[in-house]
mmCIF file of C-alpha atoms in Angstrom:
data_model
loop_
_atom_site.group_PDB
_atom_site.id
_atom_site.type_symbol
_atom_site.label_atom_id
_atom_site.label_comp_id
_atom_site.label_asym_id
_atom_site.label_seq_id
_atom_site.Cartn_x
_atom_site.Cartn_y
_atom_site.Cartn_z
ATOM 1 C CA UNK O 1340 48.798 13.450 63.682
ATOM 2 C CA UNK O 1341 46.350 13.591 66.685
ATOM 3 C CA UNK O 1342 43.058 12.798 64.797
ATOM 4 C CA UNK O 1343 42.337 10.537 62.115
ATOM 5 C CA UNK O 1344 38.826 9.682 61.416
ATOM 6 C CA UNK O 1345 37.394 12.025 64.247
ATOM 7 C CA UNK O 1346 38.857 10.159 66.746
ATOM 8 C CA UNK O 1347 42.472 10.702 68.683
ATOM 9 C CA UNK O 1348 45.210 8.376 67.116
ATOM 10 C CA UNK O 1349 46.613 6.009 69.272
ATOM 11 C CA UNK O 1350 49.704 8.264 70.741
ATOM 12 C CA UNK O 1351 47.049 11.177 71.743
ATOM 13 C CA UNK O 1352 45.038 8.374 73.459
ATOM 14 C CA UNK O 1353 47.357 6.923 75.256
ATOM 15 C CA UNK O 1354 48.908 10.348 76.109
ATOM 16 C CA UNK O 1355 45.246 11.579 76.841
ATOM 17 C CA UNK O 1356 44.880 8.460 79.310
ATOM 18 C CA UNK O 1357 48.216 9.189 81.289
ATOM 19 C CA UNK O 1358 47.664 12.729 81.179
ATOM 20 C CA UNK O 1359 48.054 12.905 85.087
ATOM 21 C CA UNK O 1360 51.487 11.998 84.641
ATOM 22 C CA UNK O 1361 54.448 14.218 84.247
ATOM 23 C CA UNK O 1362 55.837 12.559 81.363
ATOM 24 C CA UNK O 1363 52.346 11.385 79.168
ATOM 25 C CA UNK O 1364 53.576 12.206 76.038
ATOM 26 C CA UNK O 1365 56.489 10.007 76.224
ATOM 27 C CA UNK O 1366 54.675 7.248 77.481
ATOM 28 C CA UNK O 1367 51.538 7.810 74.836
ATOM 29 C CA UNK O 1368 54.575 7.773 72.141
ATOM 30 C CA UNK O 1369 56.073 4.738 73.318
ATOM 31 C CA UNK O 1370 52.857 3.256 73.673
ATOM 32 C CA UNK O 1371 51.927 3.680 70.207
ATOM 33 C CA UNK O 1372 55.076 2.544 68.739
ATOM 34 C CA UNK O 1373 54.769 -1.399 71.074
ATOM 35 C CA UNK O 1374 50.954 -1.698 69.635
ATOM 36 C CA UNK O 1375 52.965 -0.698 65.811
ATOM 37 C CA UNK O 1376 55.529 -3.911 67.110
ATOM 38 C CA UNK O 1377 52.468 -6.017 68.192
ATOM 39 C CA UNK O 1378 50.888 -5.346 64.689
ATOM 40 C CA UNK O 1379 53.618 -6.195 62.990
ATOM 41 C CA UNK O 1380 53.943 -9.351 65.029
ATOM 42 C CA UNK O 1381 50.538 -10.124 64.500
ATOM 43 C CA UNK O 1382 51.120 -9.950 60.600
ATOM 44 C CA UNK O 1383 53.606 -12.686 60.788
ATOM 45 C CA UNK O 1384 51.686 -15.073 62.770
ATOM 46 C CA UNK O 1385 48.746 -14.857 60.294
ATOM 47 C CA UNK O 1386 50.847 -15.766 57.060
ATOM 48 C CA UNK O 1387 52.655 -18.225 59.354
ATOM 49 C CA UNK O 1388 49.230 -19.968 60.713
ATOM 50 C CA UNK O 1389 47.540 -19.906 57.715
ATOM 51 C CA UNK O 1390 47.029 -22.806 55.339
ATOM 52 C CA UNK O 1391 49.217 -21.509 52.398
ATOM 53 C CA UNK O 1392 52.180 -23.613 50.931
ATOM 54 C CA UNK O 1393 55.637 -23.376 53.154
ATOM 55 C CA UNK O 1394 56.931 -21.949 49.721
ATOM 56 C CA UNK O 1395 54.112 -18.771 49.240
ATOM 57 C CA UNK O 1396 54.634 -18.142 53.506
ATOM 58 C CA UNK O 1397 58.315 -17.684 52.787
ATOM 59 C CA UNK O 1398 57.525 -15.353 49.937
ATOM 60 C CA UNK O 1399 54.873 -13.618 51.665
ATOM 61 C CA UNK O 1400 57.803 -13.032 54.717
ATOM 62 C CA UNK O 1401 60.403 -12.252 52.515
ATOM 63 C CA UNK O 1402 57.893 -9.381 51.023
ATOM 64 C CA UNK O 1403 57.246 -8.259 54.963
ATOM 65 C CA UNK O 1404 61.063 -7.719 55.647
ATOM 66 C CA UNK O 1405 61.293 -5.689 52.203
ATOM 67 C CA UNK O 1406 58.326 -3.483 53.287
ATOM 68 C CA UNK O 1407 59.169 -2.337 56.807
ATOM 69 C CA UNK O 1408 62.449 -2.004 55.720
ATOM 70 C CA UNK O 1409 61.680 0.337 52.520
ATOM 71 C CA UNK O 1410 59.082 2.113 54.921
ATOM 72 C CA UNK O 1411 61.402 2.777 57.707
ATOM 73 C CA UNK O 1412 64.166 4.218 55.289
ATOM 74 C CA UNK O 1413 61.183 6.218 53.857
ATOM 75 C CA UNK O 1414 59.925 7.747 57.070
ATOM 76 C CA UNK O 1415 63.782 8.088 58.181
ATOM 77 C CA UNK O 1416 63.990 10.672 55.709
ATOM 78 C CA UNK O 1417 60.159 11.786 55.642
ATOM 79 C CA UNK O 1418 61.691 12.861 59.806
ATOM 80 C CA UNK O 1419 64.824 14.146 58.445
ATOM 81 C CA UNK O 1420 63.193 17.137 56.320
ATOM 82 C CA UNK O 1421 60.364 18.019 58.678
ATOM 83 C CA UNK O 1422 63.090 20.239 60.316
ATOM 84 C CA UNK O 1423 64.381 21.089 57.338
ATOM 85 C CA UNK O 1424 63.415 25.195 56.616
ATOM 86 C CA UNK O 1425 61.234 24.645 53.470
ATOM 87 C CA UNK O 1426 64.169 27.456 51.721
ATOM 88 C CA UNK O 1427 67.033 24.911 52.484
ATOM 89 C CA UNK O 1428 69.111 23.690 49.405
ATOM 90 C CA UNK O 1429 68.635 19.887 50.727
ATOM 91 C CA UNK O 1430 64.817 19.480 49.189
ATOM 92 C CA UNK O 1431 64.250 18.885 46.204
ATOM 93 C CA UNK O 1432 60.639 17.779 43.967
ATOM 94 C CA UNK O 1433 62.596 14.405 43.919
ATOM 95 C CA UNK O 1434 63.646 13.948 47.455
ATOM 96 C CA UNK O 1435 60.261 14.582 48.752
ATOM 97 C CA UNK O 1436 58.373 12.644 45.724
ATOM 98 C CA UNK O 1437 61.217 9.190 45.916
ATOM 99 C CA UNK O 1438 60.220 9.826 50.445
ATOM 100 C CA UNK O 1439 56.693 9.918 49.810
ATOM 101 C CA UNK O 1440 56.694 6.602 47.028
ATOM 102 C CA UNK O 1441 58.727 4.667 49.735
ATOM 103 C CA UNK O 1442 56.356 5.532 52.588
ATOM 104 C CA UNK O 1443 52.887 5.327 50.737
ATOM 105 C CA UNK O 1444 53.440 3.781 47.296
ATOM 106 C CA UNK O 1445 55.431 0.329 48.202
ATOM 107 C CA UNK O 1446 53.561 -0.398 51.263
ATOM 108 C CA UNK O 1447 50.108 0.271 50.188
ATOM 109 C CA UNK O 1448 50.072 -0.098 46.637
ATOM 110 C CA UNK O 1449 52.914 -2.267 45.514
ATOM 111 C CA UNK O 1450 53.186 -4.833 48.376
ATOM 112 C CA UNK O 1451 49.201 -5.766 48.411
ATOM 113 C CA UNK O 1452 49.232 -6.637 44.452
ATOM 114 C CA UNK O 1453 52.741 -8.219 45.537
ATOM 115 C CA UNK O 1454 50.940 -10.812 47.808
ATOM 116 C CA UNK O 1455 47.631 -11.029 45.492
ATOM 117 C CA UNK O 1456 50.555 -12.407 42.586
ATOM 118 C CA UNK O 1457 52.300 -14.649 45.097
ATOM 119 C CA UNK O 1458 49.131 -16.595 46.706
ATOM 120 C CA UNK O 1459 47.663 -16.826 43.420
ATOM 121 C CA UNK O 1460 51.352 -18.213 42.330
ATOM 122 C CA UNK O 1461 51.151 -15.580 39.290
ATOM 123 C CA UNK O 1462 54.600 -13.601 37.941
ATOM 124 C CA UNK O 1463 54.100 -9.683 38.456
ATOM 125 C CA UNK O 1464 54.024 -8.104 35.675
ATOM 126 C CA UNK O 1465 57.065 -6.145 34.628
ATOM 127 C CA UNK O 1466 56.298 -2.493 35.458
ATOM 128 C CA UNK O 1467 54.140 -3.384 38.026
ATOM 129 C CA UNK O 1468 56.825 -1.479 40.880
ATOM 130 C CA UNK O 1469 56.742 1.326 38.490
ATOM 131 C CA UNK O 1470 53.145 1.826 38.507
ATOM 132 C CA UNK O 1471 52.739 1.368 42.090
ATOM 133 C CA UNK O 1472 55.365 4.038 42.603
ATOM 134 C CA UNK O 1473 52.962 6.566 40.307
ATOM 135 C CA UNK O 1474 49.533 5.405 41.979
ATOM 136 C CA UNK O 1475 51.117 5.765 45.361
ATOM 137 C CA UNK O 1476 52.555 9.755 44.827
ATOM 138 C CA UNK O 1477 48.996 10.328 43.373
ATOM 139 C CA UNK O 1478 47.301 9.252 46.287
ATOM 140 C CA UNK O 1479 49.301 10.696 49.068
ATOM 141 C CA UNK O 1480 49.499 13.915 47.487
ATOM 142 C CA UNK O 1481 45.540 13.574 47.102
ATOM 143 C CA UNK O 1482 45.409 12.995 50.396
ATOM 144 C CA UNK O 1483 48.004 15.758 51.329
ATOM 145 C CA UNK O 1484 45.820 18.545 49.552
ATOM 146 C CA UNK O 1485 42.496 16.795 51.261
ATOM 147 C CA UNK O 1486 44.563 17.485 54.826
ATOM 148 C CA UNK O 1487 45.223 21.131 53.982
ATOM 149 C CA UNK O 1488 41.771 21.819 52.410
ATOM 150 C CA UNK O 1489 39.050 19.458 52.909
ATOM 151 C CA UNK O 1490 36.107 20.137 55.364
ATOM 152 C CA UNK O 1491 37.956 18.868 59.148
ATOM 153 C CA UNK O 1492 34.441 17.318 59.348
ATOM 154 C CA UNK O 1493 34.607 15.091 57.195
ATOM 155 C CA UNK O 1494 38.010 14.351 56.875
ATOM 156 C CA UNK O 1495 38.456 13.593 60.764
ATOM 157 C CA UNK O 1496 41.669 15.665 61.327
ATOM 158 C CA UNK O 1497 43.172 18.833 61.853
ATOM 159 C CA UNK O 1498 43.808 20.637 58.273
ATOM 160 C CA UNK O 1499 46.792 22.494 60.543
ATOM 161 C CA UNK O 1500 48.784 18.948 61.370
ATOM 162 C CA UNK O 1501 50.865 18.899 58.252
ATOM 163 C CA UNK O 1502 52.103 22.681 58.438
ATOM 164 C CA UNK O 1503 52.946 22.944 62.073
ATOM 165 C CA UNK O 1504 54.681 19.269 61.706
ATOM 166 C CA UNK O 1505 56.819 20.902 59.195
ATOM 167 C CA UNK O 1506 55.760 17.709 56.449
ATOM 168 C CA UNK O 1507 57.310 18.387 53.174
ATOM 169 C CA UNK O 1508 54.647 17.474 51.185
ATOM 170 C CA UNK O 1509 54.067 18.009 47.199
ATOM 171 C CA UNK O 1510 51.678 21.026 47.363
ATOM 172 C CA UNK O 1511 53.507 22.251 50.111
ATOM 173 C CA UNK O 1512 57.090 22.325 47.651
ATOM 174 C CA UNK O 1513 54.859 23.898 44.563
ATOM 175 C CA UNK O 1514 52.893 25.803 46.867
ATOM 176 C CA UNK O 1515 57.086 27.544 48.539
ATOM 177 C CA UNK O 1516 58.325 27.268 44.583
ATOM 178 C CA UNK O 1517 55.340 29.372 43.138
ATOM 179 C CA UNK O 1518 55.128 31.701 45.892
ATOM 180 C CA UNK O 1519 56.037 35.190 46.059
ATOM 181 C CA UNK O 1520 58.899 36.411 48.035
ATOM 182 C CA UNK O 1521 56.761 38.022 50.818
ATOM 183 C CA UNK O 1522 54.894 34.594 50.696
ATOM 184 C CA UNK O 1523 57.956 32.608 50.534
ATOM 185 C CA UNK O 1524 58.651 34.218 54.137
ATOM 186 C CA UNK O 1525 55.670 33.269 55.957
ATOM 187 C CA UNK O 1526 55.997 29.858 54.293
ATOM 188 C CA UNK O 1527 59.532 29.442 55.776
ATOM 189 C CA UNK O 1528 58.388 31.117 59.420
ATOM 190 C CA UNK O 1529 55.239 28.815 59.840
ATOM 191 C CA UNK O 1530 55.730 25.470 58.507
ATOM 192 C CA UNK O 1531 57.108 23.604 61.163
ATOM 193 C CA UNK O 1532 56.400 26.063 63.886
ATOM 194 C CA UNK O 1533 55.022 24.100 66.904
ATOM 195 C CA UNK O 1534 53.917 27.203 68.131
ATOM 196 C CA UNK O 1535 52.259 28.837 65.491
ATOM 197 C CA UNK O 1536 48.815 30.728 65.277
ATOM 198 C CA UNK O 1537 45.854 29.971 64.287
ATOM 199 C CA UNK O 1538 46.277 33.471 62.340
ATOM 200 C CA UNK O 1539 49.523 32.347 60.828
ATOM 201 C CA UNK O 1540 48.329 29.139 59.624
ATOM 202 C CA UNK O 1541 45.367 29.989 58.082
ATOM 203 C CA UNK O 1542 47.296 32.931 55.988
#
């Protein structure tokens, strides 16, 4: 998205700041993703200069590697159906609920209460992955319904970012399954439509 928190996100800066340039988005894109790299980097050296056990900073790596690699795999195919049509036979409730539990659930849910257990040298308990799976499709599709509804005041972006991406989000899928067949039409026209109206949008 371009705004979070009322203020532009880093790609919209950057492309903001090289807007004299012919090619700003790419570089405001590219920019974004080397300060996600540094951030990552950054992550490492704090376990790795801290004054934790060489055992817990091994576990605490090991549980780095398992969340950027469960979050990439989630956002591969988060990318994948944003230009899917939201009528196409490849979405399903599950596809979009197992995308949005790797993307939000494991990495902001599961794999904080997986490094409270490991500093504190504590066992998880045993349907603690399960839980964080639930708690994590509850709060992004909060969070989805905030971004389509809520006051753009308050919530510091653009209520129209998740339609004209084309996200497939949960109340967008109940929202397409519910629908009408006159509705079901717009639906399919407008979500994901770069170029859409403000008048589309908002109906």
């Amino acid at each position: 998205d371009d705004m979070r928190y009322g203020k532009p996100t880093v790609h919209a800066k950057m492309t903001q700041d090289y807007s004299n340039t012919t090619d700003s988005e790419h570089i405001g894109r590219s920019l974004a993703i080397i300060g996600g790299d540094l951030m990552e980097a950054v992550t490492h050296k704090i376990i790795l200069n801290s004054q934790l056990t060489p055992e817990v900073k091994i576990e605490l790596e090991k549980l780095m590697v398992q969340a950027v690699e469960e979050v990439v795999w989630g956002w591969y195919d988060q990318f994948r159906m944003d230009y899917l049509s939201l009528d196409s036979g490849e979405l399903s409730f599950e596809r979009i609920e197992k995308s949005i539990i790797w993307v939000t659930g494991k990495y902001s849910v599961k794999l904080p209460l997986l490094f409270g257990f490991v500093v504190a040298g504590q066992k998880p308990p045993e349907k603690l992955e399960q839980f964080a799976d639930r708690l994590g499709a509850l709060y992004q599709t909060g969070d989805d319904l905030i971004g389509l509804f809520g006051e753009e005041k308050n919530t510091g972006k653009s209520n129209f970012g998740d339609i004209v991406q084309g996200k497939k989000t949960l109340p967008m899928w109940f929202s397409f399954e519910a629908a009408s067949e006159n509705d079901k039409a717009v639906l399919t026209r407008v979500v994901g439509d770069k170029q859409a109206s403000v008048e589309d949008i908002e109906k």
